[in-house]
mmCIF file of C-alpha atoms in Angstrom:
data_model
loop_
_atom_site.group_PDB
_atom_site.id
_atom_site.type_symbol
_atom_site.label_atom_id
_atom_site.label_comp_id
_atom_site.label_asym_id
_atom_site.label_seq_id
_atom_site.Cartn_x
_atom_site.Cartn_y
_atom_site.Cartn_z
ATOM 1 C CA UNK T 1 117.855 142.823 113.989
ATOM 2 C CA UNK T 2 114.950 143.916 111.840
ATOM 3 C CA UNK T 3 115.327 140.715 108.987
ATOM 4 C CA UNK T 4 114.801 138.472 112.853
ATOM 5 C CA UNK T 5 111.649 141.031 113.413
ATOM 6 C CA UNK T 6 110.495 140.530 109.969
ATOM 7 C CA UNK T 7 110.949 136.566 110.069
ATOM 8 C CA UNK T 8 109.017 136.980 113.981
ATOM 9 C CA UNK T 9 106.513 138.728 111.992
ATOM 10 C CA UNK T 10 106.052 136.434 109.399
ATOM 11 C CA UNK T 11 105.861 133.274 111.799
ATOM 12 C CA UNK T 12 103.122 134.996 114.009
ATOM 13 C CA UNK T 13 101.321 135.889 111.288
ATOM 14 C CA UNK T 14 100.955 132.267 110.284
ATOM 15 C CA UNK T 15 98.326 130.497 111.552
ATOM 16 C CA UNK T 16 97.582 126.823 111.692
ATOM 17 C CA UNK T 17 94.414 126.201 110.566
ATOM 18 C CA UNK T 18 92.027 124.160 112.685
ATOM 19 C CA UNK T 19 91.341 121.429 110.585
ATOM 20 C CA UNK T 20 95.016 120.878 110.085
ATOM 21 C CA UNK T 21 95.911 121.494 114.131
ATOM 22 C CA UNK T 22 93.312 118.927 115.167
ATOM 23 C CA UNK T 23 93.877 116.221 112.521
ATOM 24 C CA UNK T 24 95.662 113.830 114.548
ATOM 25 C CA UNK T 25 93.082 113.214 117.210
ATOM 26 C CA UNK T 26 90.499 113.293 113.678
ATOM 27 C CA UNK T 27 93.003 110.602 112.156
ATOM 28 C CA UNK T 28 93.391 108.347 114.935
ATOM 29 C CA UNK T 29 89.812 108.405 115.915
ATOM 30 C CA UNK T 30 89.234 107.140 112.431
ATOM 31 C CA UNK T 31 91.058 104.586 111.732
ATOM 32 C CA UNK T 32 91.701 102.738 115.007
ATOM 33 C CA UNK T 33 88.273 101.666 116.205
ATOM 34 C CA UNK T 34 85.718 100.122 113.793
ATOM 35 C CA UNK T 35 86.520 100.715 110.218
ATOM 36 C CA UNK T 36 84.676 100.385 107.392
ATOM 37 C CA UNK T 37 86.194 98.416 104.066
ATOM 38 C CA UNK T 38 84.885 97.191 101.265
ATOM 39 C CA UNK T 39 85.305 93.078 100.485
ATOM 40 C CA UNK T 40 86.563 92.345 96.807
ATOM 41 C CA UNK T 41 86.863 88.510 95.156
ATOM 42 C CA UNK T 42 85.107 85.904 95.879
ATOM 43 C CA UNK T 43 86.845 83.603 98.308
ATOM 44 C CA UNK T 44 84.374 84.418 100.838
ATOM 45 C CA UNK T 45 81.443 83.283 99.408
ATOM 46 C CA UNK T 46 78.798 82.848 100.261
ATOM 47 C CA UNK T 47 78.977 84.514 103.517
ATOM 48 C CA UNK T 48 80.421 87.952 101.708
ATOM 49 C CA UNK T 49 79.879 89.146 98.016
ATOM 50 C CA UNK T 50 77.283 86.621 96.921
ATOM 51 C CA UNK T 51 76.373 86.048 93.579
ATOM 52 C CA UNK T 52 73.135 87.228 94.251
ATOM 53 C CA UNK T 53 73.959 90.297 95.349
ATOM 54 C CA UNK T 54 74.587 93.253 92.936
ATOM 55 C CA UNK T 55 76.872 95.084 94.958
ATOM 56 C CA UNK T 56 80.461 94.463 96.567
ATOM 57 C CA UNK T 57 80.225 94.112 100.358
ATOM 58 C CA UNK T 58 81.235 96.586 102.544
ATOM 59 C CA UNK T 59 82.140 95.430 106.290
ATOM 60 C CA UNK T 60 82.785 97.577 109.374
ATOM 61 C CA UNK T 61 85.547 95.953 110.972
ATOM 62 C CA UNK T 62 86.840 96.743 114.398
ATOM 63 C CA UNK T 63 90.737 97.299 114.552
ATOM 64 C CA UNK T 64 90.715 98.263 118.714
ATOM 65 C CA UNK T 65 90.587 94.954 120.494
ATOM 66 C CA UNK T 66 92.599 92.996 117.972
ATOM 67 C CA UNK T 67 95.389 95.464 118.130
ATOM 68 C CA UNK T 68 95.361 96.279 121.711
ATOM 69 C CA UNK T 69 94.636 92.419 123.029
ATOM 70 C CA UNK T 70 95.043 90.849 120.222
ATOM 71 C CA UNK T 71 90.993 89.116 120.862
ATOM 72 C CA UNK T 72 90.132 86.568 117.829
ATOM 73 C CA UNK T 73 88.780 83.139 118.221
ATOM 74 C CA UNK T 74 87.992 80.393 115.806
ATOM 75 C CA UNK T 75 85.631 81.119 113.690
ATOM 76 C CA UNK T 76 85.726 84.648 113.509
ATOM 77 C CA UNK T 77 86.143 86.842 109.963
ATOM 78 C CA UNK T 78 89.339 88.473 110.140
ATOM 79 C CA UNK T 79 91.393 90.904 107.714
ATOM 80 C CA UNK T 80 94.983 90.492 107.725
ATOM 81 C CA UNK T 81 98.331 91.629 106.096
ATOM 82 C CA UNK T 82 99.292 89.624 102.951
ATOM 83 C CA UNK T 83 102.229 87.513 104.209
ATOM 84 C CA UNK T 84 103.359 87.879 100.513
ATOM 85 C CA UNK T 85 102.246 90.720 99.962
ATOM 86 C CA UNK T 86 102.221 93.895 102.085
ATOM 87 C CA UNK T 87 100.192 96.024 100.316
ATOM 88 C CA UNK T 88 97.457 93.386 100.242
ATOM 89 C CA UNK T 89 94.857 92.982 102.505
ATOM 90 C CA UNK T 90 93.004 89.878 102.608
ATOM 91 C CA UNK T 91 89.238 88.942 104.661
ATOM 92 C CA UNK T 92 89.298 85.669 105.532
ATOM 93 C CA UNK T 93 88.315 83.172 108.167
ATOM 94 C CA UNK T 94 90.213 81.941 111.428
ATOM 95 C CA UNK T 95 89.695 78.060 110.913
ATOM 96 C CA UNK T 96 92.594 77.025 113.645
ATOM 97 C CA UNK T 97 94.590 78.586 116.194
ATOM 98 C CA UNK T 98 97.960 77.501 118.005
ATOM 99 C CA UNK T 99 98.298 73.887 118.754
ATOM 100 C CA UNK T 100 95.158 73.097 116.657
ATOM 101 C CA UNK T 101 95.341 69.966 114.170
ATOM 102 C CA UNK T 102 93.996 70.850 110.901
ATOM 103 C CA UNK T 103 93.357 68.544 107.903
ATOM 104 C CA UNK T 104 94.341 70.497 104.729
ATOM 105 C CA UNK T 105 93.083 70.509 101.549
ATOM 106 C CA UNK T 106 94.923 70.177 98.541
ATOM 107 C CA UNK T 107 97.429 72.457 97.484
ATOM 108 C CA UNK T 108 98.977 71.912 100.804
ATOM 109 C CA UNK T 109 101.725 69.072 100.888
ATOM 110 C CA UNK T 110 101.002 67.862 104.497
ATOM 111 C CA UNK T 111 97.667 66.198 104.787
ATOM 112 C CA UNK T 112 97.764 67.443 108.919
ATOM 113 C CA UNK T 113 99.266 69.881 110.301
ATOM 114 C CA UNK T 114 99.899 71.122 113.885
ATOM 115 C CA UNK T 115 99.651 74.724 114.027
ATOM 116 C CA UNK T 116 102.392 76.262 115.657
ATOM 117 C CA UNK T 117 102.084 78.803 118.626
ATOM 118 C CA UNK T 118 101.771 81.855 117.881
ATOM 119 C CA UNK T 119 100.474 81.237 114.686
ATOM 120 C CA UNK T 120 96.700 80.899 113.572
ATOM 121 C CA UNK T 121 95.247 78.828 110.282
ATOM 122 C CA UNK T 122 92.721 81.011 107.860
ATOM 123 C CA UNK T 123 90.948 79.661 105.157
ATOM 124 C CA UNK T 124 88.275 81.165 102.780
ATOM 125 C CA UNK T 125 84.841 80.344 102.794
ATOM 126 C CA UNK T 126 85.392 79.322 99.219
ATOM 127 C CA UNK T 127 88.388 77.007 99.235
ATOM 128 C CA UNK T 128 88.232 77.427 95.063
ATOM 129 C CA UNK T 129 88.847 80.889 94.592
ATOM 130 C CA UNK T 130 90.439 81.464 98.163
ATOM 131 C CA UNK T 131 94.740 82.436 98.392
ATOM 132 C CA UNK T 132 95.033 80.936 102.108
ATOM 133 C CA UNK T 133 96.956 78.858 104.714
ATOM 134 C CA UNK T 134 96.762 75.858 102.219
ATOM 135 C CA UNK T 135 99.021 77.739 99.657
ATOM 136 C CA UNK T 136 101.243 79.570 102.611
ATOM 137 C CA UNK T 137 100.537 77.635 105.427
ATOM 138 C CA UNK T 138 99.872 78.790 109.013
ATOM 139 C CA UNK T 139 100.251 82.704 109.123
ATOM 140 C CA UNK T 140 101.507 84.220 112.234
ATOM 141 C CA UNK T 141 98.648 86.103 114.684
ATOM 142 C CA UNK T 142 100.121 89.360 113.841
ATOM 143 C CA UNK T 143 99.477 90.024 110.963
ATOM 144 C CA UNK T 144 95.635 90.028 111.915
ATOM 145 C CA UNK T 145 94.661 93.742 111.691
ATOM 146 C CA UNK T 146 91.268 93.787 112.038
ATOM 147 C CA UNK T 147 87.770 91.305 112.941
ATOM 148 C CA UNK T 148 84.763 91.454 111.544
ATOM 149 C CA UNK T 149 81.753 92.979 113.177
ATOM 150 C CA UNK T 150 78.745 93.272 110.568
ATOM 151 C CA UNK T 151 78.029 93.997 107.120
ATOM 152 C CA UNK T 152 77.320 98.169 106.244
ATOM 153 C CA UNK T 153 76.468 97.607 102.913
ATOM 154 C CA UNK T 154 74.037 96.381 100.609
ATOM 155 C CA UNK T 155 71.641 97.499 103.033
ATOM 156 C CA UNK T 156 69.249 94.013 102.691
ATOM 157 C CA UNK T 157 72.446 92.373 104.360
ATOM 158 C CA UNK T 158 72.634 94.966 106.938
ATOM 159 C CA UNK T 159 74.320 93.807 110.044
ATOM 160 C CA UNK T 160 74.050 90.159 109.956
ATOM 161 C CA UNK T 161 76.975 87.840 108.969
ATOM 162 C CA UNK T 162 75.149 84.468 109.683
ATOM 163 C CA UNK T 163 71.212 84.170 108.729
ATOM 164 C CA UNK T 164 68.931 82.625 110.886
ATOM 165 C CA UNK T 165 67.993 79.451 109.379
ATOM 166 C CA UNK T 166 64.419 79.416 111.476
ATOM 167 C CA UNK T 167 63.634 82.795 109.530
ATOM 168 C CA UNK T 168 64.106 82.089 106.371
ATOM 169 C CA UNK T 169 61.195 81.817 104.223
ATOM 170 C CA UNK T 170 61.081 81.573 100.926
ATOM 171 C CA UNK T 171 63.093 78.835 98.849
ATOM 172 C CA UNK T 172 66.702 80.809 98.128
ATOM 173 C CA UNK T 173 67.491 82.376 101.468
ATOM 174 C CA UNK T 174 66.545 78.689 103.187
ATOM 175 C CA UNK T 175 68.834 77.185 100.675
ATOM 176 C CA UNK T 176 71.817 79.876 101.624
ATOM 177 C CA UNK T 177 71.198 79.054 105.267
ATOM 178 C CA UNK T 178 71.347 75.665 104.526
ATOM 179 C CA UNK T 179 75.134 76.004 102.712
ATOM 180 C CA UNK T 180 76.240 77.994 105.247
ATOM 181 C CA UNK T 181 75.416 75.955 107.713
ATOM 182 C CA UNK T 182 76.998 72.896 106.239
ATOM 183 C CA UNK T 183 80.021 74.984 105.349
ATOM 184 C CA UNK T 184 80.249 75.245 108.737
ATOM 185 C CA UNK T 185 80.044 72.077 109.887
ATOM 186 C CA UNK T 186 82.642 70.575 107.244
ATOM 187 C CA UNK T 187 85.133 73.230 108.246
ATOM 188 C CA UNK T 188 84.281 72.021 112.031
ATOM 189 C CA UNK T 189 84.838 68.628 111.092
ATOM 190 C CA UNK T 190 88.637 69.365 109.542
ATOM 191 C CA UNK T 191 89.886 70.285 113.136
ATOM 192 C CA UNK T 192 91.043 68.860 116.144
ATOM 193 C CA UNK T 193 91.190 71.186 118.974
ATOM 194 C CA UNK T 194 91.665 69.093 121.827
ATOM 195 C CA UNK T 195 95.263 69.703 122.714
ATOM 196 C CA UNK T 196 96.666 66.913 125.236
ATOM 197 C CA UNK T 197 99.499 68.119 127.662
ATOM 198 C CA UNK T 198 102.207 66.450 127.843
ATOM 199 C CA UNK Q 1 108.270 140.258 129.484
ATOM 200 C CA UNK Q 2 109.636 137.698 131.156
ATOM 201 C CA UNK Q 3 108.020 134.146 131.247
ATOM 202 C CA UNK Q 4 107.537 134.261 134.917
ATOM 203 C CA UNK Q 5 105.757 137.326 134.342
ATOM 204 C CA UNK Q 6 103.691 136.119 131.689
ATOM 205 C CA UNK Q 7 102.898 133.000 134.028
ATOM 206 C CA UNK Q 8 101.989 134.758 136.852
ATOM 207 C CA UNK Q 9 99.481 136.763 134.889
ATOM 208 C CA UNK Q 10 98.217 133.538 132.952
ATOM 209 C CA UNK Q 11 97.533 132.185 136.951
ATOM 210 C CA UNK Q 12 95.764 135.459 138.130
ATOM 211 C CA UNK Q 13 93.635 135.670 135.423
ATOM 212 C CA UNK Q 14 93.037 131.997 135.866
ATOM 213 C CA UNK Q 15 91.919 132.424 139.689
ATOM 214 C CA UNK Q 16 90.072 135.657 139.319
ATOM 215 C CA UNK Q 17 87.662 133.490 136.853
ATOM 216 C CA UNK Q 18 84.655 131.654 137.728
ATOM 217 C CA UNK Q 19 84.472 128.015 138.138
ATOM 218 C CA UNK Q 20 82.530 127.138 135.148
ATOM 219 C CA UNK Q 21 85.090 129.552 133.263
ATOM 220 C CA UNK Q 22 87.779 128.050 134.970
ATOM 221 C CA UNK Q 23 86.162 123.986 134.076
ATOM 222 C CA UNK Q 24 85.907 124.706 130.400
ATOM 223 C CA UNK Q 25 89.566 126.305 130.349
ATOM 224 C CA UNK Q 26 90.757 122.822 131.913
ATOM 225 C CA UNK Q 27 88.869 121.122 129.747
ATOM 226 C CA UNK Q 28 89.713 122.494 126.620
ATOM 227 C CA UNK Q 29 93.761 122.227 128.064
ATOM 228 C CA UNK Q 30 92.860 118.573 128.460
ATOM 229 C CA UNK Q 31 91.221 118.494 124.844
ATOM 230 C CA UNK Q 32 94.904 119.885 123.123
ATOM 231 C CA UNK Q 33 96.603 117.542 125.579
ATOM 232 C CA UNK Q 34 94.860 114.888 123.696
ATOM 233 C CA UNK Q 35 95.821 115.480 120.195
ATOM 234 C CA UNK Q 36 99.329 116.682 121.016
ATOM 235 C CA UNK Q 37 99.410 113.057 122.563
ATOM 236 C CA UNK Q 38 97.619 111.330 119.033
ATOM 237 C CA UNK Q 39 100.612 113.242 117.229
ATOM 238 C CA UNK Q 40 103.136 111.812 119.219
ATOM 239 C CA UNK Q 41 101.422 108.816 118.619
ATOM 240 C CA UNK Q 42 101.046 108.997 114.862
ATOM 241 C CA UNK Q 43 104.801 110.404 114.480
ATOM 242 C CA UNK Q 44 106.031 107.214 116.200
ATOM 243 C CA UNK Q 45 103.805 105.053 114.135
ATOM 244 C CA UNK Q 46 104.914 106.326 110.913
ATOM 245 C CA UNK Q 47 108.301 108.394 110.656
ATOM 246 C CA UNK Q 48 110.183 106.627 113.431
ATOM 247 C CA UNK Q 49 110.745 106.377 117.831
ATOM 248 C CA UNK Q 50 113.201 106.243 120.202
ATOM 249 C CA UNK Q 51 112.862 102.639 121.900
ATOM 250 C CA UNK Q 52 115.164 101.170 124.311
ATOM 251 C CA UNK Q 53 117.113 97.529 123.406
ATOM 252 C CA UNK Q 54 116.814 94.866 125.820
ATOM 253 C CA UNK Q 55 117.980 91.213 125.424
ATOM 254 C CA UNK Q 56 121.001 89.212 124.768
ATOM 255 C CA UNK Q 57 120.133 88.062 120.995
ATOM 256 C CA UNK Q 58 121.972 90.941 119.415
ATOM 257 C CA UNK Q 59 125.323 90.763 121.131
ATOM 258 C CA UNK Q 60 127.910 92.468 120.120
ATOM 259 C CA UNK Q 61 125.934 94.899 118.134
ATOM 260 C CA UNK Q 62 123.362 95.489 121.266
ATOM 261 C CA UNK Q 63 124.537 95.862 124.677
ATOM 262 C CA UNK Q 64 122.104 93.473 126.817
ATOM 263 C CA UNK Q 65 119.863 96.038 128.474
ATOM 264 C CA UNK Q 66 120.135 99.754 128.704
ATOM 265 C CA UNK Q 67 120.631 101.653 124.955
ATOM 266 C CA UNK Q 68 118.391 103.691 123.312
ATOM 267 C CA UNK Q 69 117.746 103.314 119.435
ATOM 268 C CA UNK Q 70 115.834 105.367 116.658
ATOM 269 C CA UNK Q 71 113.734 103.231 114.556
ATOM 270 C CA UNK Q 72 112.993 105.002 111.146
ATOM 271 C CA UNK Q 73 109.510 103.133 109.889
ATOM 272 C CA UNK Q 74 109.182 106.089 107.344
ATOM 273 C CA UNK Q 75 111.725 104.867 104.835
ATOM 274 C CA UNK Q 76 110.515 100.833 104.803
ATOM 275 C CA UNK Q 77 106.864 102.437 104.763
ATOM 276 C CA UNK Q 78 107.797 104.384 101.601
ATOM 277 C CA UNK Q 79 110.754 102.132 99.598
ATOM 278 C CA UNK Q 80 110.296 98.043 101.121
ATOM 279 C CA UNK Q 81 112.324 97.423 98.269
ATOM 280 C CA UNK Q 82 115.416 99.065 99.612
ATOM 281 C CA UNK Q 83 115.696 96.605 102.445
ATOM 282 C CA UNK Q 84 118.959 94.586 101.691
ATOM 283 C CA UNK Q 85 121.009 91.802 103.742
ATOM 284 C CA UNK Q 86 122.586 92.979 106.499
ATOM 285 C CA UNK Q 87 120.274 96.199 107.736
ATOM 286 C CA UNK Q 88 118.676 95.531 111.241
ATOM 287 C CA UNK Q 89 115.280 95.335 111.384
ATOM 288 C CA UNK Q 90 112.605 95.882 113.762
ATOM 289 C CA UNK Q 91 109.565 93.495 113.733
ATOM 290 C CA UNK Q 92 106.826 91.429 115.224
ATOM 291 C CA UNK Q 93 107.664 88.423 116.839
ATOM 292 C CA UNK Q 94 106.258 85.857 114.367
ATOM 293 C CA UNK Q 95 105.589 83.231 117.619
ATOM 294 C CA UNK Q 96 104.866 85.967 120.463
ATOM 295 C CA UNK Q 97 102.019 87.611 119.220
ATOM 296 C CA UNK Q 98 102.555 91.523 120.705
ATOM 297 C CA UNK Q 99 106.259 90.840 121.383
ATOM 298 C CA UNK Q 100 108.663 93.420 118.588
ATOM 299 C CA UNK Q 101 112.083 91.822 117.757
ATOM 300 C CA UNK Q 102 114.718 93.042 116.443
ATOM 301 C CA UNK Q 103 117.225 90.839 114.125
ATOM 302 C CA UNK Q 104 119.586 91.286 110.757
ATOM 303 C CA UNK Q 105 118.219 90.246 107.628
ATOM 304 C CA UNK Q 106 120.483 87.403 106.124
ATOM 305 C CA UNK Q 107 118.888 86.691 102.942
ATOM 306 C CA UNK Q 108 116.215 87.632 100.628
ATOM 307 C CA UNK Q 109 113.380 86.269 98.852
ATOM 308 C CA UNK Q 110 114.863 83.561 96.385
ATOM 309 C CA UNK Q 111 118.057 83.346 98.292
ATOM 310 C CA UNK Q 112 119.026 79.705 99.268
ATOM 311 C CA UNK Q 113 120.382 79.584 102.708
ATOM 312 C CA UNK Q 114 121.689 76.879 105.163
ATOM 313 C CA UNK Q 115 119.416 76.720 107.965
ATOM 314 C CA UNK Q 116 121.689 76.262 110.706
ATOM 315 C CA UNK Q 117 125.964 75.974 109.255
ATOM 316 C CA UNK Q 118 126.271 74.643 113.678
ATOM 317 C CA UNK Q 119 124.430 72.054 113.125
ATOM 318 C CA UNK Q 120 122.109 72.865 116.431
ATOM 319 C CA UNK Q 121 118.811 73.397 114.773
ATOM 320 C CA UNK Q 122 119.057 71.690 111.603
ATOM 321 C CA UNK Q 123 121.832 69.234 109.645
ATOM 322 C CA UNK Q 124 124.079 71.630 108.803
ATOM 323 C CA UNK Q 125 123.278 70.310 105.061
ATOM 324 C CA UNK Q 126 120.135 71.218 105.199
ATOM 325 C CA UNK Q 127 119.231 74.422 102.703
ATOM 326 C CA UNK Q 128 116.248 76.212 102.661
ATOM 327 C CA UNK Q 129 114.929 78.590 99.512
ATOM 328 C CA UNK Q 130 112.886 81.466 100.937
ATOM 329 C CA UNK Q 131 109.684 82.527 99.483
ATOM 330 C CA UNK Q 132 107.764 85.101 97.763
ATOM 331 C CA UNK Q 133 107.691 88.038 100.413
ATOM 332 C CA UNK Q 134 109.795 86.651 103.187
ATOM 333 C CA UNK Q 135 113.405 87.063 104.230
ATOM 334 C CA UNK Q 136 116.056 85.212 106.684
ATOM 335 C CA UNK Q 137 116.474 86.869 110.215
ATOM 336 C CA UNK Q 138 119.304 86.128 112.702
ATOM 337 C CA UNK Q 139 120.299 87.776 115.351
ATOM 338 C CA UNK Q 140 123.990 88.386 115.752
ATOM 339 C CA UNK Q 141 124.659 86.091 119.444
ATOM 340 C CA UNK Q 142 123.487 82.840 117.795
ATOM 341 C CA UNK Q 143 123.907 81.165 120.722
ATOM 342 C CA UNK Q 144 121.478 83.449 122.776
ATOM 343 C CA UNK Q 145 119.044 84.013 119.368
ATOM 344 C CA UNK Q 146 115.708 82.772 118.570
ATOM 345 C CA UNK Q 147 115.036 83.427 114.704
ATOM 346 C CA UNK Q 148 114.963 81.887 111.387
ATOM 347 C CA UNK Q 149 117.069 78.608 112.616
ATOM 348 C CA UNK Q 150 114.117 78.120 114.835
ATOM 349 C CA UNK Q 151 110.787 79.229 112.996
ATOM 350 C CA UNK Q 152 112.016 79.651 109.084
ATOM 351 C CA UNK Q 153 111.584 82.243 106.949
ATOM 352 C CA UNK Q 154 109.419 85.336 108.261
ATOM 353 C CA UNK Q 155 106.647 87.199 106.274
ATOM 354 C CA UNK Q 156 108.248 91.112 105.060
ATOM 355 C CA UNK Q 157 104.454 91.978 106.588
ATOM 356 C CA UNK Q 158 105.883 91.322 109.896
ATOM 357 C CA UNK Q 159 108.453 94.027 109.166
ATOM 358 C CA UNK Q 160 107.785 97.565 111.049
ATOM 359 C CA UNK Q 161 110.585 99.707 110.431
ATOM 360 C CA UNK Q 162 114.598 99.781 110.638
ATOM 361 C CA UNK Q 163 117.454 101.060 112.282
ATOM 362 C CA UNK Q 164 118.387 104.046 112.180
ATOM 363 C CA UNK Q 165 120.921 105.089 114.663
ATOM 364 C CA UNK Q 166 121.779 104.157 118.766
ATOM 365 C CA UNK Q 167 121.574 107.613 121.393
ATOM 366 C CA UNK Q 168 122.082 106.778 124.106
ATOM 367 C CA UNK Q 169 124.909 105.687 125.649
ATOM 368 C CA UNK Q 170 126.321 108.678 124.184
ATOM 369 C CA UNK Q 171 129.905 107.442 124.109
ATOM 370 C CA UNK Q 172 128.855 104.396 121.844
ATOM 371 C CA UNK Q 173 126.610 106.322 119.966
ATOM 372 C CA UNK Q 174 126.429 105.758 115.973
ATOM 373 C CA UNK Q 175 124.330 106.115 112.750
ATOM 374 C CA UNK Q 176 124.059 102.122 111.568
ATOM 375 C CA UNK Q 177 125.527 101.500 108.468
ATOM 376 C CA UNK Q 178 124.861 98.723 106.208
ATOM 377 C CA UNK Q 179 128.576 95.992 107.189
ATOM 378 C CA UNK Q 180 127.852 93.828 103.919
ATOM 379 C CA UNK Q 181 130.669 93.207 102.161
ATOM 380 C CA UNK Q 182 130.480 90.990 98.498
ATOM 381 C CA UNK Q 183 133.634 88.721 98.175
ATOM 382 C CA UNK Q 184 133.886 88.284 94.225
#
C-alpha cells in the first residue's frame, strides 16, 4: 500500500512540460505546409544555384496540396524521394506526366517513350549534371513530396522562379532570361501531350 | 471520490461560469483536442497503425475484406536494410497515385527473377535483374494480383512500413513471421 502511494506520488509529481505536451501540433504544423529546404548541385541550373550567385538556394516548398491531392502539373519544380535512394531527396522538374510522349536524351536506351499512368517524367534543368528519368526512367507520382513555390534565399532572388524577360536591363540578367526561356522552349519541344483515345 | 462525483462537480462549476469563461474553457478543450489528434497522427505516421485489409490479391494470407492489421513503419524507418524476401510490405501503389498496397517482397536488388514462371504476363523465359534500390513484389493470389508481373520492379522509396501482426478476427489472429525457407 504505501510503495503504490509513493509510486502515485511520484507520477503526480511529474509534470509534462509544455513545450514537450504541445510538440505534436508544433511538429506537424511545421513540416506539412510550406517548408523551407535548401537546393544543393547543380542540375538545376540556371533556374536554382547559379553560378553567379554566391550562395546555395534555399526554396520554400509547399508539402499540403501535393500530399493531400496530389496537385502538380507539367512544368512545375518538384522535390521527390530518390527512387534509388531513400534518404535522398532530389529538386527537379516535371517535364511529362501519364500518357505523355517524351523524346529522351541520351543515357536513356529508348529514343521515345510513353509514360505510363501513374507515373510522371522529371528532368533537370541541366541535363549534364542532372541524375533523372533518362538514367531511371519514368518515376512513379508518389514519390513527389513536395512543389516548389518561391525562392527564400539569396534575398536578390527573392520569390521569383522565372524572371521577367521585359524587365531585365542590363546585359547578364537579359542574357539569363534569354536561356531560360529557350530552355524552356526545347524542353516544350521534346513532348507530345496530345493523347488520342482509342 | 467517485468519477461521477468528480463529473458532476466539473459540470456545475462549468454552468455556474460566465459565457466568455465558459467560450475560452471550450476553446482551449478544442485546442488539446487538436494536438492529442496531431499525436495520433504522428504515432501512425512513424511507429505503426491499425489498418483494415481489403482485396483479393493476398489470398490465402488475407481474407478478402474484413481483418485488421498492425503496420510497424518504425522498424523499416530505422533498419531498410533488414527488409528480406518474403516479409509483407505495405506501400504506395506505384500506378494509383494515393492508393497503399500491400504485397510480399520476392527478390532483392541484384536478384534475377523470372517475370512471370505462367507465362500470362511475360514468356515465361523472360528474366529480369532488378536495380539499385528496388525489389520484386507479388502478391500471394496471382491470379487476382496486380504487381511486379505487371509494372516491374518497384522503387524501396515507395515502401512505408511492414507487417507486423493481424487483430482482428481474433480467432485467426497472429504475429507474421518471415515463411522463407533456403533449399541448399
Amino acid at each position: 500500500m504505501r510503495t503504490w502511494h509513493s509510486l502515485f506520488g511520484a507520477l503526480s509529481r511529474f509534470r509534462i512540460p509544455p513545450w514537450l505536451y504541445w510538440s505534436p501540433t508544433a511538429v506537424l504544423l511545421a513540416t506539412s505546409f510550406y517548408v523551407p529546404m535548401q537546393i544543393s548541385g547543380r542540375s538545376m541550373q540556371p533556374t536554382l544555384n547559379p553560378d553567379s550567385s554566391a550562395w546555395r538556394d534555399v526554396g520554400i516548398f509547399d508539402r499540403f496540396r501535393v500530399g493531400l491531392s496530389h496537385d502538380f502539373h507539367r512544368d512545375d519544380i518538384v522535390a521527390l524521394r530518390s527512387p534509388e535512394n531513400r534518404d535522398r531527396m532530389l529538386v527537379k522538374r516535371i517535364v511529362g506526366v501519364e500518357g505523355d510522349l517524351v523524346r529522351t536524351l541520351p543515357p536513356y536506351p529508348d529514343s521515345v517513350v510513353r509514360v505510363p499512368p501513374g507515373h510522371v517524367w522529371i528532368e533537370g534543368d541541366e541535363p549534364f549534371y542532372s541524375d533523372d528519368s533518362n538514367r531511371f526512367g519514368p518515376i512513379p507520382a508518389a514519390l513527389i513530396d513536395a512543389k516548389l513555390v518561391g525562392i527564400l534565399w539569396p534575398p536578390n532572388r527573392f520569390g521569383r522562379l522565372t524572371p521577367d524577360v521585359s524587365l531585365a536591363k542590363n546585359g547578364a540578367a537579359y542574357r539569363h532570361a534569354m536561356t531560360l526561356l529557350q530552355k524552356e522552349r526545347s524542353r516544350k519541344a521534346r513532348v507530345n501531350s496530345i493523347h488520342i483515345q482509342g | 471520490m467517485t468519477y461521477r462525483f468528480w463529473a458532476s462537480r466539473r459540470l456545475a462549476e462549468f454552468h455556474s461560469t460566465s459565457w466568455s469563461l465558459r467560450g475560452r474553457y471550450l476553446s482551449r478543450k478544442c485546442l488539446h483536442l487538436l494536438n492529442l489528434g496531431c499525436a495520433i497522427h504522428l504515432t501512425a505516421e512513424y511507429i505503426g497503425r491499425p489498418s483494415f485489409m481489403s482485396g483479393p490479391s493476398m489470398l490465402p494470407t488475407f481474407a478478402h475484406e474484413g481483418e485488421v492489421v498492425i503496420e510497424n513503419r518504425l522498424s523499416y524507418r530505422l533498419f531498410p536494410e533488414r527488409l528480406s524476401r518474403g516479409d509483407l510490405v505495405v506501400l504506395q501503389s506505384p500506378i494509383e497515385p494515393g492508393h497503399i498496397i500491400c504485397k510480399r517482397i520476392i527478390g532483392m536488388p541484384g536478384d534475377i527473377v523470372c517475370v512471370d514462371p505462367t507465362g500470362v504476363w511475360a514468356p515465361s523465359t523472360e528474366h529480369v535483374k532488378i536495380p539499385k534500390g528496388h525489389v520484386w513484389i507479388s502478391g500471394d493470389n496471382a491470379a487476382y494480383s496486380r504487381d511486379s508481373r505487371e509494372y516491374g520492379p518497384v522503387s524501396m522509396s515507395l515502401i512505408q512500413g511492414t507487417l507486423f501482426a493481424r487483430i482482428w478476427p481474433l480467432h485467426r489472429a497472429t504475429i507474421f513471421r518471415n515463411p522463407m525457407t533456403f533449399l541448399d
